[in-house]
Each structure stands twice: as structure tokens, then as C-alpha cells.
Amino acid sequence: MARVSAPDFWEGLYATGNDGWDLGQASPPLVDVIERTPPPRGRVAVLGCGRGHDARLLAARGYDVVGYDFSAAAVTAAAEKSYPTTS
């Protein structure tokens, strides 16, 4: 049985590209809710944020967002997409 509560399980999936759930964009049901009936602005924790697509959508719509994930690689990728570096 997979140890889904172990960070190395998730690190392995992200490292090998076997994270087939990543759509490359925010979750369509979340987009629908935010566009049709947005909750009041406030603080939001995105658990299992992955590469941060949902977190970025929420932040762009004025929410104060923090993303959490077991995979440090996923969180790093999310941060890089959120805060591009300049050379």
C-alpha cells in the first residue's frame, strides 16, 4: 500500500512527472465558484497545493493565500511561478 502521508511518496511522483492530476491551470470547479459566487475575501489555506495553480487564482482574485504540500519540489515550483526571479 502506498504511504501517501509520507513526503517521499509525493516527491517521487513530482520528480518522475507522474503527477497526472496537474492540469496546468486552476481546478475548473474552483474557477467556476470564484467566478459565479465568490466567497468574501480573506485568508485561504490551499492544502495539497501542488504547483500552486489554485493558490495563484485565489491570490489574483484578492485572497490572502498560503499553499501547503508534502512535496518540497511542488512548493518550490509553485513559488517560482508566483514570484518570477530576475537576473
PDB file of C-alpha atoms in Angstrom:
ATOM      1  CA  MET A   1       0.000   0.000   0.000  1.00  0.00           C
ATOM      2  CA  ALA A   2       1.295   3.465  -0.891  1.00  0.00           C
ATOM      3  CA  ARG A   3       2.339   5.649   2.013  1.00  0.00           C
ATOM      4  CA  VAL A   4       0.547   8.792   0.862  1.00  0.00           C
ATOM      5  CA  SER A   5       1.213  10.521   4.176  1.00  0.00           C
ATOM      6  CA  ALA A   6       4.966  10.320   3.601  1.00  0.00           C
ATOM      7  CA  PRO A   7       6.602  13.286   1.857  1.00  0.00           C
ATOM      8  CA  ASP A   8       8.907  10.997  -0.174  1.00  0.00           C
ATOM      9  CA  PHE A   9       5.871   9.397  -1.821  1.00  0.00           C
ATOM     10  CA  TRP A  10       4.867  12.790  -3.248  1.00  0.00           C
ATOM     11  CA  GLU A  11       8.443  13.847  -4.001  1.00  0.00           C
ATOM     12  CA  GLY A  12       8.823  10.714  -6.101  1.00  0.00           C
ATOM     13  CA  LEU A  13       5.682  11.460  -8.095  1.00  0.00           C
ATOM     14  CA  TYR A  14       6.728  15.036  -8.833  1.00  0.00           C
ATOM     15  CA  ALA A  15      10.315  14.036  -9.621  1.00  0.00           C
ATOM     16  CA  THR A  16       9.242  11.440 -12.187  1.00  0.00           C
ATOM     17  CA  GLY A  17       6.443  13.515 -13.705  1.00  0.00           C
ATOM     18  CA  ASN A  18       3.819  11.008 -12.584  1.00  0.00           C
ATOM     19  CA  ASP A  19       1.561  13.684 -11.157  1.00  0.00           C
ATOM     20  CA  GLY A  20      -1.164  13.196 -13.742  1.00  0.00           C
ATOM     21  CA  TRP A  21      -3.680  15.309 -11.833  1.00  0.00           C
ATOM     22  CA  ASP A  22      -1.873  18.597 -12.625  1.00  0.00           C
ATOM     23  CA  LEU A  23      -3.989  20.364 -15.249  1.00  0.00           C
ATOM     24  CA  GLY A  24      -1.539  23.234 -15.716  1.00  0.00           C
ATOM     25  CA  GLN A  25      -4.260  25.597 -14.540  1.00  0.00           C
ATOM     26  CA  ALA A  26      -6.582  26.141 -11.610  1.00  0.00           C
ATOM     27  CA  SER A  27      -9.198  23.482 -10.941  1.00  0.00           C
ATOM     28  CA  PRO A  28     -12.266  24.142 -13.137  1.00  0.00           C
ATOM     29  CA  PRO A  29     -14.746  23.736 -10.238  1.00  0.00           C
ATOM     30  CA  LEU A  30     -12.786  26.322  -8.217  1.00  0.00           C
ATOM     31  CA  VAL A  31     -12.737  28.716 -11.178  1.00  0.00           C
ATOM     32  CA  ASP A  32     -16.498  28.273 -11.506  1.00  0.00           C
ATOM     33  CA  VAL A  33     -17.154  29.043  -7.833  1.00  0.00           C
ATOM     34  CA  ILE A  34     -14.851  32.073  -7.817  1.00  0.00           C
ATOM     35  CA  GLU A  35     -16.447  33.477 -10.981  1.00  0.00           C
ATOM     36  CA  ARG A  36     -20.091  32.768 -10.136  1.00  0.00           C
ATOM     37  CA  THR A  37     -20.370  33.098  -6.354  1.00  0.00           C
ATOM     38  CA  PRO A  38     -17.072  34.322  -4.916  1.00  0.00           C
ATOM     39  CA  PRO A  39     -16.779  33.947  -1.155  1.00  0.00           C
ATOM     40  CA  PRO A  40     -15.827  37.066   0.830  1.00  0.00           C
ATOM     41  CA  ARG A  41     -12.121  37.943   0.567  1.00  0.00           C
ATOM     42  CA  GLY A  42      -9.983  36.708   3.406  1.00  0.00           C
ATOM     43  CA  ARG A  43      -7.285  34.213   4.312  1.00  0.00           C
ATOM     44  CA  VAL A  44      -7.200  30.897   2.477  1.00  0.00           C
ATOM     45  CA  ALA A  45      -5.054  27.819   3.031  1.00  0.00           C
ATOM     46  CA  VAL A  46      -4.674  25.606  -0.041  1.00  0.00           C
ATOM     47  CA  LEU A  47      -3.843  22.150   1.248  1.00  0.00           C
ATOM     48  CA  GLY A  48      -2.076  19.932  -1.254  1.00  0.00           C
ATOM     49  CA  CYS A  49      -1.335  22.999  -3.372  1.00  0.00           C
ATOM     50  CA  GLY A  50       0.962  21.167  -5.779  1.00  0.00           C
ATOM     51  CA  ARG A  51       2.404  23.621  -8.284  1.00  0.00           C
ATOM     52  CA  GLY A  52       0.111  26.357  -6.971  1.00  0.00           C
ATOM     53  CA  HIS A  53      -2.439  26.843  -9.749  1.00  0.00           C
ATOM     54  CA  ASP A  54      -5.385  27.186  -7.345  1.00  0.00           C
ATOM     55  CA  ALA A  55      -3.382  29.367  -4.963  1.00  0.00           C
ATOM     56  CA  ARG A  56      -2.393  31.747  -7.772  1.00  0.00           C
ATOM     57  CA  LEU A  57      -6.002  32.048  -8.936  1.00  0.00           C
ATOM     58  CA  LEU A  58      -7.164  32.907  -5.432  1.00  0.00           C
ATOM     59  CA  ALA A  59      -4.339  35.404  -4.896  1.00  0.00           C
ATOM     60  CA  ALA A  60      -5.129  37.085  -8.219  1.00  0.00           C
ATOM     61  CA  ARG A  61      -8.724  37.488  -7.045  1.00  0.00           C
ATOM     62  CA  GLY A  62      -7.676  39.255  -3.841  1.00  0.00           C
ATOM     63  CA  TYR A  63      -7.446  36.453  -1.302  1.00  0.00           C
ATOM     64  CA  ASP A  64      -4.552  36.182   1.170  1.00  0.00           C
ATOM     65  CA  VAL A  65      -3.292  32.696   0.257  1.00  0.00           C
ATOM     66  CA  VAL A  66      -0.833  30.212   1.736  1.00  0.00           C
ATOM     67  CA  GLY A  67      -0.195  26.902  -0.023  1.00  0.00           C
ATOM     68  CA  TYR A  68       0.908  23.705   1.712  1.00  0.00           C
ATOM     69  CA  ASP A  69       2.112  20.455   0.181  1.00  0.00           C
ATOM     70  CA  PHE A  70       4.031  17.351   1.257  1.00  0.00           C
ATOM     71  CA  SER A  71       6.321  17.789  -1.748  1.00  0.00           C
ATOM     72  CA  ALA A  72       9.015  20.420  -1.351  1.00  0.00           C
ATOM     73  CA  ALA A  73       9.609  20.207  -5.116  1.00  0.00           C
ATOM     74  CA  ALA A  74       5.968  21.104  -5.787  1.00  0.00           C
ATOM     75  CA  VAL A  75       6.067  24.035  -3.357  1.00  0.00           C
ATOM     76  CA  THR A  76       9.298  25.272  -4.929  1.00  0.00           C
ATOM     77  CA  ALA A  77       7.704  25.099  -8.390  1.00  0.00           C
ATOM     78  CA  ALA A  78       4.654  26.972  -7.098  1.00  0.00           C
ATOM     79  CA  ALA A  79       6.811  29.700  -5.570  1.00  0.00           C
ATOM     80  CA  GLU A  80       8.834  30.078  -8.774  1.00  0.00           C
ATOM     81  CA  LYS A  81       5.641  30.551 -10.783  1.00  0.00           C
ATOM     82  CA  SER A  82       4.291  33.005  -8.230  1.00  0.00           C
ATOM     83  CA  TYR A  83       7.396  35.093  -7.826  1.00  0.00           C
ATOM     84  CA  PRO A  84       9.461  35.055 -11.018  1.00  0.00           C
ATOM     85  CA  THR A  85      13.120  35.722 -10.467  1.00  0.00           C
ATOM     86  CA  THR A  86      15.011  38.360 -12.368  1.00  0.00           C
ATOM     87  CA  SER A  87      18.617  38.150 -13.453  1.00  0.00           C
TER      88      SER A  87
END
